[in-house]
CSV table of C-alpha atoms in Angstrom, one decimal:
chain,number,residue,atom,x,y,z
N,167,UNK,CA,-19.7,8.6,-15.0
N,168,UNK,CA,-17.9,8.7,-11.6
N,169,UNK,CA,-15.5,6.0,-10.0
N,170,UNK,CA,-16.0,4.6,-7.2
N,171,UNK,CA,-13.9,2.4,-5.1
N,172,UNK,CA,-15.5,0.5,-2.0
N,173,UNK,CA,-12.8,-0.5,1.2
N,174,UNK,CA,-14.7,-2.8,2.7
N,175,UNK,CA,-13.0,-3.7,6.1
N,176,UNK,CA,-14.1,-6.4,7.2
N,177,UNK,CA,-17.3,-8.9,8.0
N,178,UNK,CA,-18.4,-11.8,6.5
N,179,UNK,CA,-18.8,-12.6,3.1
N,180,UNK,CA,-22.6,-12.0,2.9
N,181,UNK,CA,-22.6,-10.6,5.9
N,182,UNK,CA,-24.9,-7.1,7.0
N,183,UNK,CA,-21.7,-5.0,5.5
N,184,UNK,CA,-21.4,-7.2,2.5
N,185,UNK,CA,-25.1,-6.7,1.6
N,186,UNK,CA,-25.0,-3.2,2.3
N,187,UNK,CA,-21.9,-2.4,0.1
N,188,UNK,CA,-23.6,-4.5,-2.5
N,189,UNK,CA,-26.7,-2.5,-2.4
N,190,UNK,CA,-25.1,1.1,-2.5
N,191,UNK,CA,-22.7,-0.1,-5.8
N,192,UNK,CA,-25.8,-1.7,-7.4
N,193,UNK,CA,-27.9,1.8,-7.0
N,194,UNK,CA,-24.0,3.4,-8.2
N,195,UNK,CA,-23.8,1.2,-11.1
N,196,UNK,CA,-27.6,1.8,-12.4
N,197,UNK,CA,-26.7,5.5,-12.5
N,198,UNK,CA,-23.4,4.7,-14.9
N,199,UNK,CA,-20.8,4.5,-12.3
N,200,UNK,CA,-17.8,2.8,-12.6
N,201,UNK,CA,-17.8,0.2,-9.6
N,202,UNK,CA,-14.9,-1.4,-7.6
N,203,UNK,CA,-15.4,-2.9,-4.7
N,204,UNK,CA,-12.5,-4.5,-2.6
N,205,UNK,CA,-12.3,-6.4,0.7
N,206,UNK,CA,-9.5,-6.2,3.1
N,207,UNK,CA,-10.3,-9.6,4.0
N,208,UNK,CA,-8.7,-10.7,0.7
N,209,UNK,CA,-6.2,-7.9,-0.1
N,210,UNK,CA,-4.0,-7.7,3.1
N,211,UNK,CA,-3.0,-4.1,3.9
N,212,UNK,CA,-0.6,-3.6,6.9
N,213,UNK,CA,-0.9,-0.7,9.5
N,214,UNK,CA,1.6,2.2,8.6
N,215,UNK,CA,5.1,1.9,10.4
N,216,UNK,CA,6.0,5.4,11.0
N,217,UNK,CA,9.3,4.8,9.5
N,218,UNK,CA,9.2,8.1,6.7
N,219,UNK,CA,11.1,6.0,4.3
N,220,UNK,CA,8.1,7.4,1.7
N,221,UNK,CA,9.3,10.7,2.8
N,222,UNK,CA,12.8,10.1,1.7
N,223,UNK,CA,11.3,9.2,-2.0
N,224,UNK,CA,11.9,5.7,-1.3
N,225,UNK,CA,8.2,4.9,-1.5
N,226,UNK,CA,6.1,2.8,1.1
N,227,UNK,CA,8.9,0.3,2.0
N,228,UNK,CA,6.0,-2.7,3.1
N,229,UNK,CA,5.2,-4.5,-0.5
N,230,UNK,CA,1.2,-5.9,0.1
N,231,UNK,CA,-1.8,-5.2,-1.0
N,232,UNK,CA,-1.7,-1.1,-0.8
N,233,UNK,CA,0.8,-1.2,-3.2
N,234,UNK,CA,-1.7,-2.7,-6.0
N,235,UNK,CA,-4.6,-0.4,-4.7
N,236,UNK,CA,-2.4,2.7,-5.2
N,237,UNK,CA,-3.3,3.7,-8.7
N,238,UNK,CA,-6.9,2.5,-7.9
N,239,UNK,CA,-7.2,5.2,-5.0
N,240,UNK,CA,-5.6,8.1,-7.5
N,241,UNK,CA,-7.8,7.6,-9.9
N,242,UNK,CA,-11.0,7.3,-7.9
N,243,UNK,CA,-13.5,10.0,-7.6
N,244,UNK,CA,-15.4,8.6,-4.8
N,245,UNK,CA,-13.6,6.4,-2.0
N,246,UNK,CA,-16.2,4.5,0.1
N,247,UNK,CA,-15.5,3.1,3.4
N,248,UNK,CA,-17.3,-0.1,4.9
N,249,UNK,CA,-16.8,-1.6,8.0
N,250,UNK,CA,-18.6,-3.3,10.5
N,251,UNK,CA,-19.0,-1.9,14.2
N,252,UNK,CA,-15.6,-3.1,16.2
N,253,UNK,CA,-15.1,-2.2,19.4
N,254,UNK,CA,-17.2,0.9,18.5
N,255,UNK,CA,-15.4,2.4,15.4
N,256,UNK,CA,-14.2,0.8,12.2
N,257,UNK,CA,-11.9,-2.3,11.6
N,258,UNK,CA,-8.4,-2.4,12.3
N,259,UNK,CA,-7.8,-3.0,9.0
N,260,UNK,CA,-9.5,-0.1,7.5
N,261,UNK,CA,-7.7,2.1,10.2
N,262,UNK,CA,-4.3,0.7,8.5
N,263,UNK,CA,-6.0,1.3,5.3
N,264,UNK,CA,-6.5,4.9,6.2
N,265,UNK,CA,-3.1,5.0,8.0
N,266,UNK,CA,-1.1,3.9,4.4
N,267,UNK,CA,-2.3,6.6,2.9
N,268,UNK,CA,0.7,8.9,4.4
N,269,UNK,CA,2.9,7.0,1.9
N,270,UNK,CA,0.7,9.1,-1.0
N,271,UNK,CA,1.2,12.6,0.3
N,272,UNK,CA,3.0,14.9,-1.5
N,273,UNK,CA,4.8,17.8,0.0
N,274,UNK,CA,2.9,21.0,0.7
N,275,UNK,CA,4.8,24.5,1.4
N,276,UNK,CA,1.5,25.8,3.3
N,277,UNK,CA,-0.7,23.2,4.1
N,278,UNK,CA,-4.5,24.0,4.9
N,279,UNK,CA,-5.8,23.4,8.3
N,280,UNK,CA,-3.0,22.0,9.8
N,281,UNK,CA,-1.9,19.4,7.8
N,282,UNK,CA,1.7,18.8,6.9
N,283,UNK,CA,1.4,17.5,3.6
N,284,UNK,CA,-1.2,17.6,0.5
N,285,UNK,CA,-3.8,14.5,-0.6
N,286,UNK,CA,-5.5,13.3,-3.6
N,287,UNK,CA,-8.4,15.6,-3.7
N,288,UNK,CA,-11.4,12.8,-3.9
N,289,UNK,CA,-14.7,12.4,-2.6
N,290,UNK,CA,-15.5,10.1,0.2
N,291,UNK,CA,-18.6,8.0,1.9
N,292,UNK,CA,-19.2,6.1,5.2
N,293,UNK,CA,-21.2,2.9,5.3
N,294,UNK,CA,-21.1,1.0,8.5
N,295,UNK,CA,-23.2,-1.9,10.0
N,296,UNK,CA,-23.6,-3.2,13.8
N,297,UNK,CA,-25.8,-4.6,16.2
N,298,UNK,CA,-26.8,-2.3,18.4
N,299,UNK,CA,-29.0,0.6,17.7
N,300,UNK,CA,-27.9,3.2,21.0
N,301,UNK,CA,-27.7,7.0,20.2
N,302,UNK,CA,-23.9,6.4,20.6
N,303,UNK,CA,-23.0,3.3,18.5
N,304,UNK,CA,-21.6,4.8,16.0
N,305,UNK,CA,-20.2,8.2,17.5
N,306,UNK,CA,-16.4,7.2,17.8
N,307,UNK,CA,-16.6,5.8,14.6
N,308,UNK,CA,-18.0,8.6,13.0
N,309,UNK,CA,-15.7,11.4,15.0
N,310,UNK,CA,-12.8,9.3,13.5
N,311,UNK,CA,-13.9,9.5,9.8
N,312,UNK,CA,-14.2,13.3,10.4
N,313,UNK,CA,-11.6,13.7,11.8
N,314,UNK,CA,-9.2,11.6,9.7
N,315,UNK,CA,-10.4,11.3,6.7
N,316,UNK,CA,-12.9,14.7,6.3
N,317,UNK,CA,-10.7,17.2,7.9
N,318,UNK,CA,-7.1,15.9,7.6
N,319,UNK,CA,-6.8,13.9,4.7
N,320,UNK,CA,-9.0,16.5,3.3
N,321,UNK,CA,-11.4,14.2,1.4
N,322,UNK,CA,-15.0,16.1,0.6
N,323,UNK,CA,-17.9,14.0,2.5
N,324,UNK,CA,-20.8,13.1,0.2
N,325,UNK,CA,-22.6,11.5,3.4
N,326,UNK,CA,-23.0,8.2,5.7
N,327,UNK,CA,-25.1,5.4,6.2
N,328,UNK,CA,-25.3,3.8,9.6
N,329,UNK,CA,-27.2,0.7,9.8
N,330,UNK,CA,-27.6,-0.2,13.6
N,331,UNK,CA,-29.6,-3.1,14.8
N,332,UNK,CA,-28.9,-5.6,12.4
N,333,UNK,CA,-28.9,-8.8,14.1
N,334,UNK,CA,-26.7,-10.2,17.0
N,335,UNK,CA,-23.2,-10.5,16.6
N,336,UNK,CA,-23.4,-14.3,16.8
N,337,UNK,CA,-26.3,-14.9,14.5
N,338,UNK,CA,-27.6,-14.8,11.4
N,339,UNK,CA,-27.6,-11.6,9.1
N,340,UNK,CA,-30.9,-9.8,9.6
N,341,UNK,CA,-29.7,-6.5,7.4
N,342,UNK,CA,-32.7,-7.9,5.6
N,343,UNK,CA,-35.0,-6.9,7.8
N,344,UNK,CA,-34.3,-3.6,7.7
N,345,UNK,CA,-34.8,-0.7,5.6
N,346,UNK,CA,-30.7,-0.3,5.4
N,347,UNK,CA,-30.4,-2.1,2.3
N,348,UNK,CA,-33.0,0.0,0.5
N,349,UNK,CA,-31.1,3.3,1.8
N,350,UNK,CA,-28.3,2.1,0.8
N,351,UNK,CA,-29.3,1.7,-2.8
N,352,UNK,CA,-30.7,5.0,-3.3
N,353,UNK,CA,-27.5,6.3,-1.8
N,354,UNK,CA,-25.7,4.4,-4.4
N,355,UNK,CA,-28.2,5.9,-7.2
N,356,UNK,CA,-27.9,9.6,-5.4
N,357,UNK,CA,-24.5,10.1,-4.5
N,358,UNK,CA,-23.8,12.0,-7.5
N,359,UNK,CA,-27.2,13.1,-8.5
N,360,UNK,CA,-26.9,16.9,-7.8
N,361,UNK,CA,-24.1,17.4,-10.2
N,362,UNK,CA,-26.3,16.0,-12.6
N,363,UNK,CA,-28.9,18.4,-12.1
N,364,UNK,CA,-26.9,21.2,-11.6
């Protein structure tokens, strides 16, 4: 039994994101997994503001919702990020999501790749929804998510979903008429299955 803990970053509340995270912890939870799934809509987070009071072990001085989602992320094995398409590449407020997580660093004498301080080791997932279906919709997001999250932070990428053409961004859901929500929920069911049969 794994746990997992879904940021979801924004959307509506049964929104094309909101299904899709719900399909991907239903497949999760079927296997055994321990499911937590929480919206930034509810739980304000606020962007980091570069001020290294966490670096003079003073701890994040900004008292919201990271604060309570702390021990959550530590003891997480899987961190799942969900966002609809904004401005092509994740919400705002799971960029200040990401962004908090300098406060949890610990020192690091010789830091891998680059980095200047050392993460929770954890495992991490992409789910994303949008309207349009191009060959670049999703490519900032995903370069950030690589970039950030993959190579800095350090987290070890168990895969992405990326569920374009889901309806216009004035209408009505249509995640529905896809074959998203299904992929989703054998992601869910898969996402640990080789360590099972290994």
């Amino acid at each position: 039994m794994k746990r997992i803990l879904i940021v979801v970053g924004g959307g509506r509340p049964k929104g094309n994101t909101a299904q899709l995270v719900e399909a991907f912890a239903r497949g999760a939870r079927e296997e055994g997994h321990q499911v937590h799934v929480v919206s930034l809509m509810k739980t304000e987070v606020k962007g980091c503001l570069g001020c290294n009071a966490c670096r003079k072990g003073k701890g994040c001085v900004q008292k919201d919702g990271f604060q309570e989602l702390i021990p959550e992320i530590q003891e997480a094995d899987l961190l799942v990020f969900a966002s609809p398409l904004y401005y092509w590449t994740i919400s705002s407020r799971l960029k200040a999501f990401i962004e908090r997580f300098y406060c949890i660093a610990q020192p690091d004498p010789a830091p891998p790749m680059g980095r200047y301080e050392k993460y929770p080791e954890k495992d991490c997932a992409l789910l994303m929804t949008s309207a349009d279906r191009l060959f670049w919709t999703f490519e900032q997001a995903v370069a950030y998510y690589r970039f950030a999250v993959v190579n800095y932070i350090g987290f070890h990428d168990k895969g992405m979903l990326l569920a374009g053409g889901c309806g216009a961004t004035e209408g009505q859901p249509q995640i529905d008429k896809t074959e998203y929500l299904e992929q989703a929920y054998e992601f869910g069911k898969s996402v640990y299955k080789e360590e099972v049969l290994s």
